[in-house]
mmCIF file of C-alpha atoms in Angstrom:
data_model
loop_
_atom_site.group_PDB
_atom_site.id
_atom_site.type_symbol
_atom_site.label_atom_id
_atom_site.label_comp_id
_atom_site.label_asym_id
_atom_site.label_seq_id
_atom_site.Cartn_x
_atom_site.Cartn_y
_atom_site.Cartn_z
ATOM 1 C CA MET G 472 -35.721 1.552 7.908
ATOM 2 C CA SER G 473 -35.087 2.727 11.919
ATOM 3 C CA LEU G 474 -31.994 4.469 12.541
ATOM 4 C CA SER G 475 -29.846 4.707 15.168
ATOM 5 C CA PRO G 476 -28.188 8.185 17.197
ATOM 6 C CA ARG G 477 -24.793 7.288 15.297
ATOM 7 C CA ASP G 478 -26.650 6.529 11.857
ATOM 8 C CA LEU G 479 -28.396 10.426 12.257
ATOM 9 C CA GLN G 480 -25.802 11.917 13.469
ATOM 10 C CA GLY G 481 -23.598 10.343 10.129
ATOM 11 C CA LEU G 482 -26.315 11.427 8.008
ATOM 12 C CA SER G 483 -26.218 14.802 9.258
ATOM 13 C CA ALA G 484 -22.103 15.580 9.127
ATOM 14 C CA ALA G 485 -22.369 13.606 5.718
ATOM 15 C CA ARG G 486 -24.424 15.675 4.292
ATOM 16 C CA LEU G 487 -23.193 18.631 5.731
ATOM 17 C CA TYR G 488 -19.165 17.345 3.653
ATOM 18 C CA TYR G 489 -21.107 16.217 0.543
ATOM 19 C CA GLU G 490 -23.610 18.458 -0.208
ATOM 20 C CA ARG G 491 -22.375 21.575 0.669
ATOM 21 C CA GLY G 492 -18.537 21.288 0.694
ATOM 22 C CA LEU G 493 -17.755 21.779 3.919
ATOM 23 C CA SER G 494 -14.764 20.852 5.398
ATOM 24 C CA GLN G 495 -14.188 18.024 8.078
ATOM 25 C CA GLY G 496 -13.360 21.247 10.483
ATOM 26 C CA ASP G 497 -16.366 23.600 9.659
ATOM 27 C CA VAL G 498 -18.670 20.997 10.319
ATOM 28 C CA ALA G 499 -17.037 19.819 13.072
ATOM 29 C CA ARG G 500 -18.073 23.325 14.532
ATOM 30 C CA GLU G 501 -21.932 23.304 13.289
ATOM 31 C CA LEU G 502 -22.360 19.418 14.625
ATOM 32 C CA GLY G 503 -20.474 20.695 17.949
ATOM 33 C CA VAL G 504 -18.035 17.763 17.804
ATOM 34 C CA SER G 505 -14.496 16.735 17.910
ATOM 35 C CA ARG G 506 -13.160 16.942 14.128
ATOM 36 C CA PRO G 507 -12.112 12.929 14.728
ATOM 37 C CA THR G 508 -15.751 12.370 15.413
ATOM 38 C CA VAL G 509 -16.764 13.678 12.545
ATOM 39 C CA SER G 510 -14.091 11.824 9.924
ATOM 40 C CA LYS G 511 -15.341 8.447 11.955
ATOM 41 C CA LEU G 512 -19.423 9.915 10.898
ATOM 42 C CA ILE G 513 -18.828 10.329 7.632
ATOM 43 C CA GLN G 514 -16.930 6.405 7.515
ATOM 44 C CA HIS G 515 -20.116 5.059 9.537
ATOM 45 C CA ALA G 516 -22.648 6.741 6.818
ATOM 46 C CA LYS G 517 -20.405 5.097 4.771
ATOM 47 C CA ASP G 518 -19.982 1.412 6.204
ATOM 48 C CA ARG G 519 -23.746 1.390 6.294
ATOM 49 C CA GLY G 520 -24.193 2.241 2.785
ATOM 50 C CA PHE G 521 -26.059 6.238 2.879
ATOM 51 C CA VAL G 522 -23.197 7.597 1.014
ATOM 52 C CA THR G 523 -21.691 5.628 -2.554
ATOM 53 C CA ILE G 524 -19.830 6.994 -3.808
ATOM 54 C CA GLU G 525 -18.242 6.883 -7.674
ATOM 55 C CA ILE G 526 -15.954 8.383 -10.426
ATOM 56 C CA HIS G 527 -15.747 8.928 -13.606
ATOM 57 C CA ASP G 528 -12.089 8.239 -14.717
ATOM 58 C CA PRO G 529 -11.733 7.975 -18.797
ATOM 59 C CA ARG G 530 -8.128 7.039 -18.218
ATOM 60 C CA GLN G 531 -10.060 3.482 -16.731
ATOM 61 C CA VAL G 532 -11.677 1.212 -18.596
ATOM 62 C CA SER G 533 -14.976 -0.639 -17.836
ATOM 63 C CA THR G 534 -16.130 -1.943 -14.897
ATOM 64 C CA ALA G 535 -15.930 -5.293 -16.381
ATOM 65 C CA VAL G 536 -12.501 -6.746 -15.938
ATOM 66 C CA ALA G 537 -12.687 -4.794 -12.648
ATOM 67 C CA ASP G 538 -15.665 -6.518 -11.342
ATOM 68 C CA GLN G 539 -13.845 -10.281 -13.107
ATOM 69 C CA LEU G 540 -10.695 -9.161 -10.791
ATOM 70 C CA ARG G 541 -13.277 -8.668 -7.759
ATOM 71 C CA ALA G 542 -15.046 -11.087 -8.360
ATOM 72 C CA ARG G 543 -11.844 -14.047 -8.338
ATOM 73 C CA PHE G 544 -9.758 -12.581 -5.868
ATOM 74 C CA GLY G 545 -11.784 -11.714 -2.765
ATOM 75 C CA LEU G 546 -11.092 -8.188 -3.642
ATOM 76 C CA ALA G 547 -13.013 -4.984 -1.503
ATOM 77 C CA GLN G 548 -11.829 -2.623 -4.704
ATOM 78 C CA ALA G 549 -10.446 -3.043 -8.023
ATOM 79 C CA ARG G 550 -9.561 -0.448 -10.444
ATOM 80 C CA VAL G 551 -7.917 -1.280 -13.737
ATOM 81 C CA ILE G 552 -6.276 1.465 -16.258
ATOM 82 C CA THR G 553 -6.467 1.892 -19.876
ATOM 83 C CA ASN G 554 -2.961 0.227 -20.952
ATOM 84 C CA GLN G 555 -0.448 2.984 -22.234
ATOM 85 C CA PRO G 556 2.343 2.776 -24.777
ATOM 86 C CA THR G 557 5.164 3.135 -22.890
ATOM 87 C CA ASP G 558 6.741 2.007 -19.122
ATOM 88 C CA ASP G 559 7.002 5.593 -17.984
ATOM 89 C CA ASP G 560 3.578 5.977 -18.737
ATOM 90 C CA LEU G 561 1.902 2.639 -17.253
ATOM 91 C CA VAL G 562 3.940 3.280 -13.758
ATOM 92 C CA ARG G 563 2.760 7.067 -13.222
ATOM 93 C CA GLU G 564 -0.916 6.310 -14.135
ATOM 94 C CA LEU G 565 -0.641 4.243 -12.144
ATOM 95 C CA GLY G 566 0.479 5.863 -8.869
ATOM 96 C CA ALA G 567 -2.492 8.324 -10.102
ATOM 97 C CA ALA G 568 -5.212 5.897 -9.749
ATOM 98 C CA GLY G 569 -3.202 4.363 -6.597
ATOM 99 C CA ALA G 570 -3.402 7.608 -5.180
ATOM 100 C CA LEU G 571 -6.413 8.085 -5.770
ATOM 101 C CA MET G 572 -7.579 4.799 -4.309
ATOM 102 C CA LEU G 573 -5.222 5.353 -1.178
ATOM 103 C CA GLU G 574 -6.641 9.144 -0.338
ATOM 104 C CA GLU G 575 -10.125 6.820 -1.121
ATOM 105 C CA ASN G 576 -9.042 4.459 1.776
ATOM 106 C CA VAL G 577 -7.465 7.004 4.472
ATOM 107 C CA ALA G 578 -9.291 9.436 7.853
ATOM 108 C CA ASP G 579 -7.749 11.028 9.960
ATOM 109 C CA GLY G 580 -5.206 9.408 12.707
ATOM 110 C CA ASP G 581 -4.638 6.661 10.841
ATOM 111 C CA LEU G 582 -1.586 4.414 10.593
ATOM 112 C CA LEU G 583 -0.373 3.953 7.015
ATOM 113 C CA GLY G 584 1.627 1.287 5.815
ATOM 114 C CA ILE G 585 4.369 2.120 2.975
ATOM 115 C CA SER G 586 6.849 0.185 0.703
ATOM 116 C CA TRP G 587 9.234 1.574 -1.526
ATOM 117 C CA GLY G 588 10.463 1.387 -5.350
ATOM 118 C CA ARG G 589 9.138 3.084 -8.539
ATOM 119 C CA THR G 590 5.525 2.568 -8.698
ATOM 120 C CA MET G 591 5.013 3.769 -4.585
ATOM 121 C CA HIS G 592 7.541 6.616 -5.562
ATOM 122 C CA ALA G 593 4.645 7.658 -9.135
ATOM 123 C CA VAL G 594 1.926 6.957 -6.405
ATOM 124 C CA ALA G 595 3.875 9.144 -3.974
ATOM 125 C CA ARG G 596 4.231 11.441 -7.010
ATOM 126 C CA SER G 597 -0.026 11.265 -7.647
ATOM 127 C CA LEU G 598 -1.486 12.316 -3.549
ATOM 128 C CA GLN G 599 -2.350 15.521 -3.449
ATOM 129 C CA PRO G 600 -2.893 17.387 0.115
ATOM 130 C CA ALA G 601 -6.044 15.451 1.850
ATOM 131 C CA ASP G 602 -7.379 17.159 5.697
ATOM 132 C CA CYS G 603 -5.955 14.826 7.188
ATOM 133 C CA HIS G 604 -5.493 15.023 11.315
ATOM 134 C CA GLY G 605 -3.038 12.500 13.373
ATOM 135 C CA VAL G 606 -2.177 10.240 10.396
ATOM 136 C CA GLN G 607 1.473 8.193 10.766
ATOM 137 C CA VAL G 608 3.213 7.112 7.306
ATOM 138 C CA VAL G 609 5.506 3.664 8.298
ATOM 139 C CA GLN G 610 7.888 2.702 6.204
ATOM 140 C CA LEU G 611 7.401 -1.513 6.335
ATOM 141 C CA LYS G 612 10.642 -2.815 4.842
ATOM 142 C CA GLY G 613 14.088 -1.746 5.623
ATOM 143 C CA GLY G 614 15.616 0.646 2.837
ATOM 144 C CA ALA G 615 19.346 2.390 2.915
ATOM 145 C CA THR G 616 21.078 0.324 0.060
ATOM 146 C CA LEU G 617 25.212 -0.722 0.256
ATOM 147 C CA THR G 618 25.620 0.917 -3.553
ATOM 148 C CA SER G 619 24.028 4.178 -5.104
ATOM 149 C CA ARG G 620 21.294 2.895 -6.893
ATOM 150 C CA SER G 621 18.256 4.990 -5.799
ATOM 151 C CA ALA G 622 15.118 3.633 -5.318
ATOM 152 C CA SER G 623 13.699 7.371 -3.782
ATOM 153 C CA HIS G 624 12.762 5.645 -0.371
ATOM 154 C CA TYR G 625 13.434 8.735 1.273
ATOM 155 C CA GLU G 626 11.456 11.433 -1.403
ATOM 156 C CA THR G 627 8.613 8.163 -1.620
ATOM 157 C CA ILE G 628 7.698 8.827 2.885
ATOM 158 C CA ARG G 629 8.142 12.841 2.340
ATOM 159 C CA LEU G 630 5.649 12.860 -0.600
ATOM 160 C CA PHE G 631 3.515 11.160 1.925
ATOM 161 C CA CYS G 632 4.175 13.000 4.934
ATOM 162 C CA GLU G 633 3.490 16.170 2.838
ATOM 163 C CA ALA G 634 0.170 14.743 1.511
ATOM 164 C CA PHE G 635 -1.686 13.446 4.800
ATOM 165 C CA ASN G 636 -0.220 15.723 7.098
ATOM 166 C CA ALA G 637 1.973 13.116 8.754
ATOM 167 C CA TYR G 638 4.655 11.848 11.145
ATOM 168 C CA PRO G 639 7.427 9.669 9.265
ATOM 169 C CA GLN G 640 8.299 7.340 11.262
ATOM 170 C CA THR G 641 11.222 5.598 9.308
ATOM 171 C CA LEU G 642 13.438 2.438 9.314
ATOM 172 C CA PRO G 643 16.895 3.770 9.002
ATOM 173 C CA LEU G 644 18.268 0.214 8.231
ATOM 174 C CA PRO G 645 18.907 -2.392 5.394
ATOM 175 C CA VAL G 646 16.450 -3.973 3.833
ATOM 176 C CA ILE G 647 18.557 -6.860 4.036
ATOM 177 C CA PHE G 648 21.533 -8.324 6.742
ATOM 178 C CA ASP G 649 23.881 -10.504 6.502
ATOM 179 C CA ASN G 650 23.515 -12.123 9.579
ATOM 180 C CA ALA G 651 20.242 -13.215 10.993
ATOM 181 C CA GLN G 652 21.884 -12.554 14.663
ATOM 182 C CA VAL G 653 22.894 -8.988 14.326
ATOM 183 C CA LYS G 654 19.145 -7.771 12.706
ATOM 184 C CA ARG G 655 18.034 -10.181 15.850
ATOM 185 C CA VAL G 656 19.640 -8.156 17.888
ATOM 186 C CA VAL G 657 19.193 -4.454 16.519
ATOM 187 C CA GLU G 658 15.825 -4.892 16.046
ATOM 188 C CA GLU G 659 15.721 -5.389 20.309
ATOM 189 C CA ASP G 660 17.183 -1.217 20.110
ATOM 190 C CA ARG G 661 13.489 -0.040 21.660
ATOM 191 C CA HIS G 662 13.088 2.990 18.875
ATOM 192 C CA ILE G 663 13.655 0.142 16.036
ATOM 193 C CA LYS G 664 11.004 -2.165 17.462
ATOM 194 C CA HIS G 665 8.929 0.823 18.232
ATOM 195 C CA ILE G 666 8.819 0.766 14.947
ATOM 196 C CA LEU G 667 9.041 -2.192 14.379
ATOM 197 C CA ASP G 668 5.762 -2.166 16.045
ATOM 198 C CA LEU G 669 3.820 0.148 14.012
ATOM 199 C CA GLY G 670 4.159 -1.302 11.048
ATOM 200 C CA ARG G 671 1.885 -4.675 12.202
ATOM 201 C CA ASP G 672 0.276 -2.409 13.609
ATOM 202 C CA ALA G 673 -0.649 -0.148 10.730
ATOM 203 C CA GLN G 674 -4.318 -1.128 8.928
ATOM 204 C CA THR G 675 -3.987 -0.025 5.897
ATOM 205 C CA ALA G 676 -0.734 -0.203 3.299
ATOM 206 C CA ILE G 677 0.025 0.046 0.551
ATOM 207 C CA PHE G 678 2.402 -1.697 -1.675
ATOM 208 C CA THR G 679 3.827 -3.379 -5.214
ATOM 209 C CA VAL G 680 5.345 -6.640 -6.329
ATOM 210 C CA GLY G 681 8.354 -7.114 -7.544
ATOM 211 C CA THR G 682 9.928 -9.189 -10.339
ATOM 212 C CA MET G 683 11.780 -11.606 -10.176
ATOM 213 C CA SER G 684 15.068 -11.082 -13.230
ATOM 214 C CA PRO G 685 18.295 -10.644 -13.935
ATOM 215 C CA ASP G 686 17.737 -7.192 -13.331
ATOM 216 C CA SER G 687 15.533 -6.690 -10.083
ATOM 217 C CA THR G 688 16.255 -4.343 -7.780
ATOM 218 C CA LEU G 689 16.868 -5.892 -4.954
ATOM 219 C CA LEU G 690 19.204 -8.525 -6.616
ATOM 220 C CA LYS G 691 21.025 -4.950 -8.069
ATOM 221 C CA LEU G 692 21.351 -3.904 -4.787
ATOM 222 C CA GLY G 693 24.513 -6.031 -3.514
ATOM 223 C CA TYR G 694 22.131 -8.033 -0.090
ATOM 224 C CA LEU G 695 22.264 -11.397 -1.435
ATOM 225 C CA SER G 696 25.274 -13.952 -3.035
ATOM 226 C CA ALA G 697 26.071 -15.611 -6.082
ATOM 227 C CA ALA G 698 23.858 -18.794 -4.246
ATOM 228 C CA GLU G 699 21.139 -17.362 -3.150
ATOM 229 C CA GLN G 700 20.483 -14.573 -6.069
ATOM 230 C CA ALA G 701 20.690 -18.778 -8.382
ATOM 231 C CA THR G 702 18.483 -19.978 -5.851
ATOM 232 C CA LEU G 703 15.685 -16.979 -6.124
ATOM 233 C CA LEU G 704 15.993 -17.083 -9.755
ATOM 234 C CA GLU G 705 14.785 -20.668 -10.340
ATOM 235 C CA HIS G 706 11.787 -20.684 -7.567
ATOM 236 C CA ALA G 707 10.723 -17.371 -6.328
ATOM 237 C CA VAL G 708 8.618 -15.212 -8.788
ATOM 238 C CA GLY G 709 8.951 -11.666 -7.633
ATOM 239 C CA ASP G 710 8.459 -10.618 -3.858
ATOM 240 C CA ILE G 711 6.424 -8.458 -2.021
ATOM 241 C CA CYS G 712 8.005 -5.111 0.150
ATOM 242 C CA SER G 713 10.928 -7.440 -0.409
ATOM 243 C CA ARG G 714 10.435 -10.725 1.508
ATOM 244 C CA PHE G 715 10.695 -13.198 -1.543
ATOM 245 C CA ILE G 716 7.180 -15.859 -2.903
ATOM 246 C CA ASP G 717 6.933 -18.040 -4.795
ATOM 247 C CA GLU G 718 4.441 -19.797 -7.485
ATOM 248 C CA HIS G 719 2.032 -20.168 -4.611
ATOM 249 C CA GLY G 720 2.194 -17.157 -2.660
ATOM 250 C CA GLU G 721 5.273 -18.814 -0.550
ATOM 251 C CA PRO G 722 7.965 -17.663 1.677
ATOM 252 C CA CYS G 723 11.691 -18.680 -0.628
ATOM 253 C CA LEU G 724 14.830 -19.571 1.235
ATOM 254 C CA PRO G 725 13.503 -19.782 4.630
ATOM 255 C CA ASP G 726 17.730 -18.587 5.506
ATOM 256 C CA LEU G 727 16.733 -14.794 3.866
ATOM 257 C CA GLU G 728 13.345 -14.843 4.999
ATOM 258 C CA GLU G 729 16.020 -15.231 8.581
ATOM 259 C CA ARG G 730 17.803 -11.306 7.735
ATOM 260 C CA THR G 731 15.033 -9.475 5.837
ATOM 261 C CA VAL G 732 13.259 -6.612 7.610
ATOM 262 C CA ALA G 733 10.404 -6.051 5.975
ATOM 263 C CA VAL G 734 6.419 -6.983 7.078
ATOM 264 C CA SER G 735 5.702 -10.747 7.245
ATOM 265 C CA LEU G 736 3.609 -11.222 4.478
ATOM 266 C CA GLN G 737 1.512 -13.528 7.988
ATOM 267 C CA ASN G 738 0.858 -9.519 8.803
ATOM 268 C CA LEU G 739 0.137 -8.058 5.866
ATOM 269 C CA LYS G 740 -1.876 -10.789 5.253
ATOM 270 C CA ALA G 741 -4.140 -9.395 8.243
ATOM 271 C CA LYS G 742 -4.106 -6.076 7.990
ATOM 272 C CA GLN G 743 -7.563 -4.354 6.570
ATOM 273 C CA THR G 744 -7.014 -2.191 3.998
ATOM 274 C CA ARG G 745 -4.170 -3.816 1.656
ATOM 275 C CA ILE G 746 -3.933 -1.832 -1.363
ATOM 276 C CA CYS G 747 -1.244 -3.329 -4.657
ATOM 277 C CA VAL G 748 -0.308 -1.268 -7.166
ATOM 278 C CA ALA G 749 1.345 -3.408 -9.809
ATOM 279 C CA GLY G 750 1.185 -3.722 -13.890
ATOM 280 C CA GLY G 751 3.068 -5.219 -16.262
ATOM 281 C CA GLN G 752 3.765 -7.973 -18.302
ATOM 282 C CA GLN G 753 7.482 -8.450 -15.503
ATOM 283 C CA LYS G 754 5.061 -7.880 -12.910
ATOM 284 C CA VAL G 755 2.281 -10.371 -13.713
ATOM 285 C CA ARG G 756 3.565 -13.953 -12.188
ATOM 286 C CA PRO G 757 3.661 -11.855 -8.745
ATOM 287 C CA LEU G 758 1.055 -10.161 -9.290
ATOM 288 C CA LYS G 759 -1.075 -12.897 -9.745
ATOM 289 C CA ALA G 760 0.899 -14.998 -7.109
ATOM 290 C CA ALA G 761 0.118 -11.978 -4.397
ATOM 291 C CA LEU G 762 -3.338 -12.054 -5.873
ATOM 292 C CA GLY G 763 -4.282 -16.082 -5.169
ATOM 293 C CA ALA G 764 -2.415 -16.080 -1.415
ATOM 294 C CA GLY G 765 -4.736 -13.911 -0.083
ATOM 295 C CA TYR G 766 -2.252 -10.592 0.508
ATOM 296 C CA VAL G 767 -4.844 -7.534 -1.208
ATOM 297 C CA SER G 768 -8.042 -6.768 -0.450
ATOM 298 C CA HIS G 769 -6.992 -3.715 -3.136
ATOM 299 C CA LEU G 770 -5.400 -3.549 -6.289
ATOM 300 C CA VAL G 771 -4.485 -0.493 -9.124
ATOM 301 C CA THR G 772 -3.597 -2.877 -12.152
ATOM 302 C CA ASP G 773 -3.521 -1.388 -16.117
ATOM 303 C CA GLU G 774 -6.155 -3.802 -18.770
ATOM 304 C CA ASP G 775 -2.953 -5.757 -20.279
ATOM 305 C CA THR G 776 -2.201 -7.337 -16.999
ATOM 306 C CA ALA G 777 -5.281 -7.548 -15.611
ATOM 307 C CA ARG G 778 -6.347 -9.674 -18.222
ATOM 308 C CA ALA G 779 -3.202 -11.592 -17.815
ATOM 309 C CA VAL G 780 -3.963 -12.844 -14.332
ATOM 310 C CA LEU G 781 -7.385 -13.974 -15.269
ATOM 311 C CA ALA G 782 -6.653 -15.677 -18.049
#
């Protein structure tokens, strides 16, 4: 096998980092390169197949189900955790597994797009401090609410930034406007436009899928009329980043789409790394729609949900 100079550098960086346990800063000093270069060299070694990482997590079931998910939906990664006795336990363990997957897929200088919600809060709480530099965390959808109901999005962003030593780029806007024209005017503000552009440019995103029922969070936040709620309950299976989708993963209610402040589904699908963390019986339909439509490249779920999606 012929090795290029880049290959040799990548191998040297990987050996120092993984075998000798040096930090990326120490590797940089050893090789006489910058720290961001070390991160890129290690990633190059992974991409060339010189480095493989295998995690043996006792909370995860046999890889057989994960392999089926990868094959069925063309996923780059899939992790399936064991079933949990309560919903709280499930969210906590999904958060822990989602945090591990995210930590493996974020490098220096990355622009990371995040959504909010209970599952994302669980991911944020499980993140461990990483030796990262130059990471930016950008909100993929608005977060301000019209009610006192909290989705913990402020703490979610804070915890993500603490873990990755990152700078926050937040959207100080409601996720759904009353009027599409007002939303378009607000989006033209140069500061808001900058954050929205960052969200579109982010090549790594982590999100969950929302459920569709009268108790769904987005139906309880005070954004939607009674008629809109009725239409969604009839036609939507859930939402992705507050974009309501049908069973084929297509948007519902075009008028509502025009009022929503969130990454578009087309843009999400175009991102390189799309990590979805979702589990539980209520999330089977929206997760199946999201997978089938190609919005997910990396998945964390539980065994029951995985088997229901594959059925």
